[in-house]
PDB file of C-alpha atoms in Angstrom:
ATOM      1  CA  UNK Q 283     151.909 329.517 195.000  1.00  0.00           C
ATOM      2  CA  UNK Q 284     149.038 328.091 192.827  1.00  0.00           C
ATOM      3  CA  UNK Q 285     147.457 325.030 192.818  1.00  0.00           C
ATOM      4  CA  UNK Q 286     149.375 323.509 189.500  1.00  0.00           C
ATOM      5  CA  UNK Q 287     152.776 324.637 191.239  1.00  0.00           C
ATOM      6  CA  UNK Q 288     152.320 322.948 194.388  1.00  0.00           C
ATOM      7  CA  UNK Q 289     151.071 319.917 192.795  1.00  0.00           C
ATOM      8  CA  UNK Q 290     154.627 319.969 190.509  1.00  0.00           C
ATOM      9  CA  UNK Q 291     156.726 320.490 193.051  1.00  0.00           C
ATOM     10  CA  UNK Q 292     155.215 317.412 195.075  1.00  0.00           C
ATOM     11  CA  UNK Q 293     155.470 315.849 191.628  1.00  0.00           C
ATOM     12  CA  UNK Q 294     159.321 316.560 191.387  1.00  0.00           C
ATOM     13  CA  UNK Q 295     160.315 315.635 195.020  1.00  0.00           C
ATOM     14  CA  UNK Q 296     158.677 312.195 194.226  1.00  0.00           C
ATOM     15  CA  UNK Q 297     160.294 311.822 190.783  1.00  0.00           C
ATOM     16  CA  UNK Q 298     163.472 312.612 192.080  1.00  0.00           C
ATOM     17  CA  UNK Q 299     163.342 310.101 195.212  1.00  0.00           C
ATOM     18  CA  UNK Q 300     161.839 307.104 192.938  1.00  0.00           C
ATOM     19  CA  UNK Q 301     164.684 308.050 189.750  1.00  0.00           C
ATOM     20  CA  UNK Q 302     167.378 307.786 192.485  1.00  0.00           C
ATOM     21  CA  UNK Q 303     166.218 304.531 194.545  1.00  0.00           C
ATOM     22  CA  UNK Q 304     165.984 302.850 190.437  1.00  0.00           C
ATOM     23  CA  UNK Q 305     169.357 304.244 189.137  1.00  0.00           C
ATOM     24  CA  UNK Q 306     171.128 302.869 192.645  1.00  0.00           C
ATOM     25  CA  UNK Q 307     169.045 299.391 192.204  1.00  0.00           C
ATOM     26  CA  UNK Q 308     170.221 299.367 188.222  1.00  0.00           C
ATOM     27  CA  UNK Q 309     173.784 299.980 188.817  1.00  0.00           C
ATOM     28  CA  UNK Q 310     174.621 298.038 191.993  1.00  0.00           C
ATOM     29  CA  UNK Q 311     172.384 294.726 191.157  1.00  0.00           C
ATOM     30  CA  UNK Q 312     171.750 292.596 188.465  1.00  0.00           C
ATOM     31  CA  UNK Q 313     168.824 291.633 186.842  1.00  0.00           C
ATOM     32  CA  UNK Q 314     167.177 288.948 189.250  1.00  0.00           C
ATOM     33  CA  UNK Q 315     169.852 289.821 191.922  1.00  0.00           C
ATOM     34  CA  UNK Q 316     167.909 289.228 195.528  1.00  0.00           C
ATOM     35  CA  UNK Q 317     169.038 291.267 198.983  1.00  0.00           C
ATOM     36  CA  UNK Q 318     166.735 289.540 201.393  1.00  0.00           C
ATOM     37  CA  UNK Q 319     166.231 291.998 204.207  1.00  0.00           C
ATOM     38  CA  UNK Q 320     163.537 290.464 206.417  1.00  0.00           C
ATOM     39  CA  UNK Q 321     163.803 286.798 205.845  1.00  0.00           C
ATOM     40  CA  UNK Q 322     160.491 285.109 204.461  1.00  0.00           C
ATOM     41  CA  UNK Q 323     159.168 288.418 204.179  1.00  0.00           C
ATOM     42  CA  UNK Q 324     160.579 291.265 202.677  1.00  0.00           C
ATOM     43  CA  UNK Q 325     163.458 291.498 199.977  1.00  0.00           C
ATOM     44  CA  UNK Q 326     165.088 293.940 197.266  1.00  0.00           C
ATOM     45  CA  UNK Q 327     164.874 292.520 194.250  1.00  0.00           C
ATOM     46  CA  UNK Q 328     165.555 293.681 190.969  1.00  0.00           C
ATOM     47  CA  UNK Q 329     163.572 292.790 188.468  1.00  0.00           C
ATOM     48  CA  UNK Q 330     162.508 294.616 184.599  1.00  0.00           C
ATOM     49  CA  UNK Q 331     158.483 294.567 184.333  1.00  0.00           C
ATOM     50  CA  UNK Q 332     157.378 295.273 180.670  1.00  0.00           C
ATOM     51  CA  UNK Q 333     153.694 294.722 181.902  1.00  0.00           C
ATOM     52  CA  UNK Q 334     151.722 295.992 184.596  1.00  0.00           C
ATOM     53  CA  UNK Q 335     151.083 294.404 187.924  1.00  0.00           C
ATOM     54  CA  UNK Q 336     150.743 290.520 187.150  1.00  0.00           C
ATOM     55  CA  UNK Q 337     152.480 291.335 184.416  1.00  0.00           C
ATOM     56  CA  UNK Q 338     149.354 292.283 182.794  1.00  0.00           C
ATOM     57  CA  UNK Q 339     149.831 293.396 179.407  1.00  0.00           C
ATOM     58  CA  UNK Q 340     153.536 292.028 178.956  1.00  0.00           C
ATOM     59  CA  UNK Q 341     155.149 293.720 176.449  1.00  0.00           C
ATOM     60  CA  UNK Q 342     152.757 296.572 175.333  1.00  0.00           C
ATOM     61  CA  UNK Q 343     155.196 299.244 176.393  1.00  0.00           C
ATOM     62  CA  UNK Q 344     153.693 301.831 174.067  1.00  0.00           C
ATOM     63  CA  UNK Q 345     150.313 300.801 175.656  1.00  0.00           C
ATOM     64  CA  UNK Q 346     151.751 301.911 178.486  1.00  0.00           C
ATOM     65  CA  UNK Q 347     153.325 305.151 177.974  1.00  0.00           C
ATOM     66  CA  UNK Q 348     150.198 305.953 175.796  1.00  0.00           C
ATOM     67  CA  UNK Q 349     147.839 305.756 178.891  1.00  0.00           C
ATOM     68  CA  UNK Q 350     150.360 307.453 181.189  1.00  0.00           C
ATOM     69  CA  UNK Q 351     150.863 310.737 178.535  1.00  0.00           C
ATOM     70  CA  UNK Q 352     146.783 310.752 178.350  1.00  0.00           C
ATOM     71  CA  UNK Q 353     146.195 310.774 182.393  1.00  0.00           C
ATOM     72  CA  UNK Q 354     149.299 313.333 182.568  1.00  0.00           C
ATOM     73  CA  UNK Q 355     147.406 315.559 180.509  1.00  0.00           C
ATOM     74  CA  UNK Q 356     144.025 314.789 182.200  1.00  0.00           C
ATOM     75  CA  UNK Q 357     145.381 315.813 185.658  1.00  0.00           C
ATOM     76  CA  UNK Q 358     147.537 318.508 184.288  1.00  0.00           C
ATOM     77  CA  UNK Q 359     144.137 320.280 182.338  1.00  0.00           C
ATOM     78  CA  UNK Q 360     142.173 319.488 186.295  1.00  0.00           C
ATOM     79  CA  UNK Q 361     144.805 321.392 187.940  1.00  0.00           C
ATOM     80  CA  UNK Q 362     143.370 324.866 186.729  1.00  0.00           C
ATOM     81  CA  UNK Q 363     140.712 324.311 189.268  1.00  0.00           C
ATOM     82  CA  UNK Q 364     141.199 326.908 192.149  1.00  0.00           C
ATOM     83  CA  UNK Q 365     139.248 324.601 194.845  1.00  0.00           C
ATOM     84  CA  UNK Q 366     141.881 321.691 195.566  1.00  0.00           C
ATOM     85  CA  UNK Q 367     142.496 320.902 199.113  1.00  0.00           C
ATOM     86  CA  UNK Q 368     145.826 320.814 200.726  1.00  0.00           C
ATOM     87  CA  UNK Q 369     144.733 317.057 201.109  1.00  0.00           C
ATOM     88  CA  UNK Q 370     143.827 316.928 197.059  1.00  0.00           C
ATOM     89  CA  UNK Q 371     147.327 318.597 196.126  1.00  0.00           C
ATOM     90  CA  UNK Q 372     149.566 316.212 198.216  1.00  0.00           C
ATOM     91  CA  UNK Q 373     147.337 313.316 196.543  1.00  0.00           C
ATOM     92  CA  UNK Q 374     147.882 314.411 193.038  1.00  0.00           C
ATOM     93  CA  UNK Q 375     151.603 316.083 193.519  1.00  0.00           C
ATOM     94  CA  UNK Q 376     152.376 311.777 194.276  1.00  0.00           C
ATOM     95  CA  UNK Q 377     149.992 310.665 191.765  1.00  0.00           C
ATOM     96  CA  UNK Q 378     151.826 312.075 189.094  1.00  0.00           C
ATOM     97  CA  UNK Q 379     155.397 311.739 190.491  1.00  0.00           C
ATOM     98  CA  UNK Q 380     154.532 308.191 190.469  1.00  0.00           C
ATOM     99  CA  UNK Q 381     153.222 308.158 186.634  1.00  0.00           C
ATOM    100  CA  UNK Q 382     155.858 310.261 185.381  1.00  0.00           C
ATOM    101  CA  UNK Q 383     158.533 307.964 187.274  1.00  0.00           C
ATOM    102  CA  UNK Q 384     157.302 304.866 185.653  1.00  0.00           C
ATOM    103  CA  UNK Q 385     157.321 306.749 181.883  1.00  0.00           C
ATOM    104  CA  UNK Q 386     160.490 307.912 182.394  1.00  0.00           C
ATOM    105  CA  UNK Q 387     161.687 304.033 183.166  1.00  0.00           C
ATOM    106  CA  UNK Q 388     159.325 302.575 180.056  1.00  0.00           C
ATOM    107  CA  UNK Q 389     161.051 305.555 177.830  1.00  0.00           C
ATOM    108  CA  UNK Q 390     164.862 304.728 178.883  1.00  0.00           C
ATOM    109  CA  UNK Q 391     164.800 300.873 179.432  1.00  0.00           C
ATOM    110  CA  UNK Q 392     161.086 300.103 177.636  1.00  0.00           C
ATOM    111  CA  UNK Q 393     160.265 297.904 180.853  1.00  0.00           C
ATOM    112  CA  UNK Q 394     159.737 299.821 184.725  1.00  0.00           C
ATOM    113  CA  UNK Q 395     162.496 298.800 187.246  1.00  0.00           C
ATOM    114  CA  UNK Q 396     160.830 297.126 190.129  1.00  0.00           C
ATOM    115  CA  UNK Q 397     162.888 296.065 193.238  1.00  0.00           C
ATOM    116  CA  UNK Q 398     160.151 296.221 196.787  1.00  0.00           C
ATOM    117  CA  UNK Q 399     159.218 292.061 197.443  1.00  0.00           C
ATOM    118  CA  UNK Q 400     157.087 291.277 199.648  1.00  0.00           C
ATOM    119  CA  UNK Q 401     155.880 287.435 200.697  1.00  0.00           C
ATOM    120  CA  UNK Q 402     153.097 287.685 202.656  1.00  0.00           C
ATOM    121  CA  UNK Q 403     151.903 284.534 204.412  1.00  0.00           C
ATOM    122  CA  UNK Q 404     153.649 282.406 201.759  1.00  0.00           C
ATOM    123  CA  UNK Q 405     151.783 284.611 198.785  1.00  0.00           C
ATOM    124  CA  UNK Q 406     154.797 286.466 197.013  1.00  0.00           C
ATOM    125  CA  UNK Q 407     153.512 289.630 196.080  1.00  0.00           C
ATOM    126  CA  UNK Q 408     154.294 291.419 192.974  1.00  0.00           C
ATOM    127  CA  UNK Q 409     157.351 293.142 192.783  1.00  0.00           C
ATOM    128  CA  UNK Q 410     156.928 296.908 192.537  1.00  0.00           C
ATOM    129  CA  UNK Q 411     158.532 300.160 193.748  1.00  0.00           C
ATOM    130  CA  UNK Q 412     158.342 303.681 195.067  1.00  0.00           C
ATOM    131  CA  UNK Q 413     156.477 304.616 191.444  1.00  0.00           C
ATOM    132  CA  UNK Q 414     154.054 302.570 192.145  1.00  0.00           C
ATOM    133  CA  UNK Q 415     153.262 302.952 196.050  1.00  0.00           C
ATOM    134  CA  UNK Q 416     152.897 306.698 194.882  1.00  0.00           C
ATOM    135  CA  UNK Q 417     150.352 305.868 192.459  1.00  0.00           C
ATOM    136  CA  UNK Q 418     148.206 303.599 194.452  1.00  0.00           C
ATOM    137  CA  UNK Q 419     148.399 305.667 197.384  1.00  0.00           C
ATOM    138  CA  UNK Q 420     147.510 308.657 196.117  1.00  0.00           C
ATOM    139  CA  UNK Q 421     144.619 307.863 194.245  1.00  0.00           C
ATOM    140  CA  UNK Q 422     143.310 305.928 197.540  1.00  0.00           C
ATOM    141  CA  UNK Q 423     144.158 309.541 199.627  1.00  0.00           C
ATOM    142  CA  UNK Q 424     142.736 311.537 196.715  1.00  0.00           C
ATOM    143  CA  UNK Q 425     139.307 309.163 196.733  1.00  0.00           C
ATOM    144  CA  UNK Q 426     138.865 309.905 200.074  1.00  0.00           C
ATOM    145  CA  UNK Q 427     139.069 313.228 200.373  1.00  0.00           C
ATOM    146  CA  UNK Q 428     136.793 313.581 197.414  1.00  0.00           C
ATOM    147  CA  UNK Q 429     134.064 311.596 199.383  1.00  0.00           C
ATOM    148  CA  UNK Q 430     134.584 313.466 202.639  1.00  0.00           C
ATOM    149  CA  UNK Q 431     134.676 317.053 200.441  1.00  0.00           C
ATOM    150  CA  UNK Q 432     131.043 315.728 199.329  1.00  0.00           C
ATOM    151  CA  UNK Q 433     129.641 314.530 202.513  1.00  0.00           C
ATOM    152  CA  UNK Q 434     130.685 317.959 203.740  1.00  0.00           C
ATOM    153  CA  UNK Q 435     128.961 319.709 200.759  1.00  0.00           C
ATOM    154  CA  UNK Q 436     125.768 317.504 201.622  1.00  0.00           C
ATOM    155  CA  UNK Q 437     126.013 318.603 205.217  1.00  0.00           C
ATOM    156  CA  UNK Q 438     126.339 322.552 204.869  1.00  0.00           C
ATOM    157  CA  UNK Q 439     123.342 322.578 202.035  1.00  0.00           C
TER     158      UNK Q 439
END
């Protein structure tokens, strides 16, 4: 299996996951509807972000799915490069999962369904969800196997 397979199929196992957690959050809550599962700390809660973290942005939906289509067809053009690690494939397979999940929501609804809160010594946290973990994650994963690919470069040369 190439690369740009491998890197889909991640892709689809996360899309599927995060489009299922969102449609069960949608149709058993409503809007600003709170399950507190860890008292003072963590919570479900459903809430309709048409911004970015912070809300950053409120409203610019198109913004939004503008900047997701142009990285989706950044990543999808670097996947044609036969050198990815297994470590590199995993990282983007989530990275775009998580993009495509949160299009998909801006698309449909024209906000992203958020639900994961966290309050964190008193700080509440932005809301966020599996999309969005994905995302952040794998960019982190995918940075750092990028640096250790060139330390190892430096090392054999």
């Amino acid at each position: 299996m190439k690369n740009k397979e491998k890197v889909y199929s991640i892709s689809a196992i996360v899309l599927i996951i995060d489009q299922i957690i969102k449609l069960l959050i949608k149709n058993n809550l409503n809007l600003l509807d709170e399950i507190k599962i860890i008292p003072n700390l963590f919570s479900i809660f459903y809430v309709e972000n048409t911004g970015a973290a912070f809300s950053i942005l409120d409203g610019k939906v198109y913004v939004f799915v503008l900047v997701a289509l142009i990285l989706l067809f950044i990543l999808d053009k670097y996947l044609k490069e036969e050198n990815l690690t297994k470590i590199s494939i995993i990282s983007l397979g989530i990275i775009i999962g998580g993009i495509v999940g949160n299009l998909i929501d801006r698309l449909l609804y024209h906000s992203v369904i958020d639900y994961l809160s966290f309050n964190i010594f008193g700080y509440n946290f932005p809301v966020f969800n599996i999309a969005d973990i994905c995302i952040t994650v794998g960019v982190v994963i995918y940075i750092i196997d990028q640096i250790k690919e060139i330390l190892l470069r430096k090392k054999s040369s």
